[in-house]
Every structure is written in C-alpha cells, then in structure tokens.
Coordinates of N, CA, C and O and ligand atoms in Angstrom, one line a residue:
X1 N -71.0 17.7 242.0 CA -70.5 16.6 243.3 C -71.6 15.5 243.7 O -72.7 15.8 244.4
X2 N -70.9 14.7 244.0 CA -71.7 13.4 244.6 C -72.0 14.2 246.2 O -71.3 14.4 246.8
X3 N -73.0 13.3 246.5 CA -73.6 13.4 248.1 C -73.6 12.2 249.0 O -74.3 11.3 248.4
X4 N -73.9 12.3 249.9 CA -73.7 11.3 251.2 C -74.8 11.5 252.3 O -74.7 13.0 252.5
X5 N -75.5 10.5 252.9 CA -75.8 11.2 254.1 C -74.8 10.4 255.2 O -74.4 9.1 255.2
X6 N -74.4 11.4 256.2 CA -73.6 10.5 257.1 C -74.7 9.3 257.8 O -75.5 9.5 257.8
X7 N -73.5 8.2 258.2 CA -74.1 7.2 258.9 C -74.8 7.2 260.5 O -75.7 7.1 260.3
X8 N -74.4 8.6 260.9 CA -74.3 8.7 262.2 C -75.6 9.6 262.6 O -76.6 9.2 263.1
X9 N -75.0 11.0 261.7 CA -76.2 12.0 262.4 C -77.2 11.9 260.9 O -78.2 12.9 261.2
X10 N -77.2 11.6 259.9 CA -78.0 11.4 258.7 C -78.0 12.8 258.1 O -78.7 12.9 257.1
X11 N -77.1 13.6 258.1 CA -77.2 14.6 257.6 C -76.6 14.7 256.3 O -75.6 13.8 255.9
X12 N -77.3 15.5 255.3 CA -76.6 15.0 253.7 C -75.3 15.9 253.5 O -75.6 17.2 254.0
X13 N -74.7 15.8 252.9 CA -73.4 16.6 252.7 C -72.8 16.4 251.4 O -73.2 15.3 251.0
X14 N -71.9 17.0 250.7 CA -71.3 16.8 249.1 C -70.3 16.5 249.9 O -69.1 17.3 250.4
X15 N -69.2 16.0 248.5 CA -67.4 16.2 249.1 C -67.6 15.8 247.2 O -68.1 15.7 246.4
X16 N -66.4 16.0 246.8 CA -65.5 16.2 245.8 C -65.1 14.5 245.7 O -65.1 13.6 244.8
X17 N -63.8 14.1 246.3 CA -63.2 13.1 246.3 C -63.2 12.7 247.8 O -62.8 13.3 248.6
X18 N -63.5 11.3 247.8 CA -63.6 10.7 249.1 C -62.3 10.7 249.7 O -62.0 11.0 251.3
X19 N -61.0 11.1 248.9 CA -59.9 11.1 249.8 C -59.0 12.6 251.0 O -58.4 12.8 251.4
X20 N -60.6 13.2 250.0 CA -60.5 14.6 250.3 C -61.0 14.6 251.9 O -61.0 15.6 252.8
X21 N -61.8 13.8 252.2 CA -62.7 13.6 253.5 C -61.8 12.5 254.3 O -62.0 11.5 254.4
X22 N -61.3 12.7 255.2 CA -60.8 12.1 256.3 C -61.6 10.9 257.1 O -61.6 10.0 257.2
X23 N -63.1 12.3 256.9 CA -63.5 11.3 258.2 C -65.1 10.5 257.4 O -66.0 9.9 257.9
X24 N -64.6 10.3 255.9 CA -65.5 9.8 255.2 C -65.8 8.3 255.5 O -65.2 7.6 256.1
X25 N -66.8 8.0 255.8 CA -68.4 8.4 255.1 C -69.7 9.5 256.1 O -70.4 9.8 255.7
X26 N -68.3 9.9 257.3 CA -69.5 10.9 258.2 C -69.0 12.2 257.6 O -68.3 12.7 257.1
X27 N -70.0 12.6 258.0 CA -70.0 14.5 257.7 C -68.4 15.3 258.5 O -68.1 15.9 257.9
X28 N -68.3 14.7 259.6 CA -67.1 15.2 260.2 C -66.8 14.7 261.1 O -67.0 13.4 261.7
X29 N -65.3 14.6 261.3 CA -64.5 14.1 262.7 C -65.2 13.9 263.9 O -65.2 12.2 264.2
X30 N -66.0 14.6 264.3 CA -67.1 14.1 265.4 C -67.9 13.2 265.0 O -67.8 12.2 266.1
X31 N -68.1 12.9 263.8 CA -69.4 12.1 263.7 C -68.9 10.7 264.0 O -69.2 10.1 264.3
X32 N -67.8 10.9 262.5 CA -67.0 9.7 263.2 C -66.2 9.0 264.2 O -66.5 7.7 264.5
X33 N -65.7 9.4 264.9 CA -65.8 9.1 266.5 C -66.1 9.0 267.3 O -66.1 7.8 268.1
X34 N -67.4 9.4 267.3 CA -68.3 9.1 268.1 C -69.1 7.9 267.6 O -69.0 6.8 268.4
X35 N -69.0 7.6 265.6 CA -69.8 6.3 265.9 C -68.7 5.1 265.9 O -69.0 4.8 266.4
X36 N -67.3 5.5 265.6 CA -66.6 4.4 265.8 C -66.4 4.1 267.2 O -66.7 2.9 267.8
X37 N -66.5 5.1 268.4 CA -66.2 5.0 269.3 C -67.3 3.8 270.1 O -67.2 3.6 270.9
X38 N -68.6 4.1 269.5 CA -69.8 3.7 270.1 C -69.7 2.1 269.6 O -69.6 1.7 271.0
X39 N -69.2 1.9 268.9 CA -68.8 0.4 268.7 C -67.3 -0.4 269.1 O -67.7 -1.2 269.3
X40 N -66.4 0.6 269.3 CA -65.2 0.0 270.0 C -65.8 -0.1 270.8 O -65.4 -1.2 271.8
X41 N -66.3 0.6 271.5 CA -66.5 0.4 273.1 C -67.4 -0.4 273.6 O -66.9 -1.7 274.5
X42 N -68.3 -0.8 272.4 CA -69.2 -2.3 273.1 C -68.1 -3.7 272.5 O -68.2 -4.6 273.1
X43 N -67.5 -3.7 271.2 CA -66.7 -4.8 270.7 C -65.5 -4.8 271.1 O -64.9 -5.8 271.3
X44 N -64.6 -4.0 271.1 CA -63.2 -4.4 270.7 C -62.4 -3.3 271.5 O -61.2 -3.6 271.8
X45 N -63.0 -2.1 272.0 CA -62.1 -1.5 273.0 C -61.3 -0.8 272.6 O -60.1 -1.8 273.1
X46 N -61.1 -0.3 271.7 CA -59.7 0.4 270.7 C -58.8 -0.4 270.3 O -57.9 -0.5 271.4
X47 N -59.4 -1.2 270.0 CA -58.0 -2.2 268.9 C -57.4 -2.0 267.6 O -56.6 -2.1 267.1
X48 N -58.2 -1.4 267.0 CA -57.9 -1.0 265.9 C -57.7 0.4 265.7 O -58.0 1.5 266.3
X49 N -56.8 0.6 264.9 CA -56.9 2.3 264.6 C -57.4 3.1 264.0 O -58.0 2.6 263.1
X50 N -57.9 4.1 265.1 CA -58.6 5.0 263.9 C -58.4 6.0 263.1 O -58.6 5.6 262.2
X51 N -57.7 7.1 264.1 CA -56.4 8.0 263.0 C -55.8 8.4 264.1 O -55.7 8.0 266.0
X52 N -54.5 9.2 264.0 CA -53.3 9.8 265.0 C -53.6 10.5 265.5 O -53.4 10.6 267.1
X53 N -54.7 11.0 265.6 CA -55.1 12.4 266.4 C -56.0 11.3 267.6 O -55.9 11.4 268.8
X54 N -57.4 10.7 267.0 CA -57.4 9.6 267.9 C -57.0 8.9 268.6 O -57.1 9.2 270.2
X55 N -55.9 8.2 268.3 CA -55.3 7.8 269.3 C -54.4 8.1 270.4 O -54.3 7.8 271.2
X56 N -54.0 9.4 270.2 CA -53.4 10.6 271.3 C -54.4 11.0 271.8 O -53.5 10.6 273.3
X57 N -55.4 10.8 271.7 CA -56.1 11.3 272.6 C -56.7 10.0 273.7 O -56.6 10.3 274.7
X58 N -56.6 9.0 273.0 CA -56.9 7.7 273.6 C -55.7 7.6 274.8 O -55.8 7.3 275.9
X59 N -54.6 7.7 274.5 CA -53.3 7.5 274.7 C -53.0 8.4 276.4 O -53.1 7.8 277.4
X60 N -53.4 9.3 275.5 CA -53.3 10.8 276.7 C -54.3 10.1 277.9 O -54.2 10.4 279.4
X61 N -55.7 9.8 277.8 CA -56.7 9.3 278.5 C -56.2 8.1 279.7 O -56.2 8.0 280.8
X62 N -55.0 7.3 279.1 CA -54.9 6.3 279.8 C -54.1 6.3 280.7 O -53.5 5.9 281.6
X63 N -53.4 8.2 280.7 CA -51.9 8.2 281.5 C -52.0 8.0 282.8 O -50.9 8.2 283.3
X64 N -53.4 8.4 283.5 CA -53.0 8.4 285.0 C -53.1 7.0 285.4 O -52.9 6.9 286.7
X65 N -53.4 5.9 284.7 CA -53.5 4.9 285.0 C -52.4 4.2 285.7 O -51.3 4.4 285.2
X66 N -52.3 2.8 286.6 CA -51.4 2.6 287.2 C -50.9 1.4 286.4 O -51.8 0.8 284.9
X67 N -49.2 0.9 286.2 CA -48.8 -0.4 285.2 C -49.9 -1.4 285.5 O -50.3 -1.5 286.5
X68 N -49.5 -2.1 284.8 CA -50.5 -3.3 284.2 C -50.0 -4.6 285.2 O -48.8 -4.5 285.1
Ligands
ZN101 ZN1 -72.7 13.5 260.5

C-alpha cells in the first residue's frame, strides 16, 4: 500500500486508493480541516467549499448573527 506523510501533522499513514480517503492527503478529517481552516482564515475566509460537513458546521456557527 502507498504511504504518505500528512502535510499537517507529518504523521505517516497508508492508504489503498485516494478515493477511499476523503481527507486525502491528510491523515484525518481533523488535520484537513485545521490545515484548510488555517489558510482559509488567512486568505479567503471560507469561500471555497470544503466538505458538506464542514460547511454545515460553518453555517451553524453563523446562525446567531444579525442579517447583513
Ligand atoms: Zn495529520
């Protein structure tokens, strides 16, 4: 099986095929979100879709806000 180092935490992990790993090339969903979150925060502020789950969370976060 191929091996890769997570770009975020540098942990090595193995995978069978890329499409089995929704968080590829990260070792986990968490690393992916943290890593994407870091650059989204700096540059784009969540304009690119990340994943349905992540978007869901983001939308929930904005719920308490007043209307624009
Ligand atoms: Zn990782």
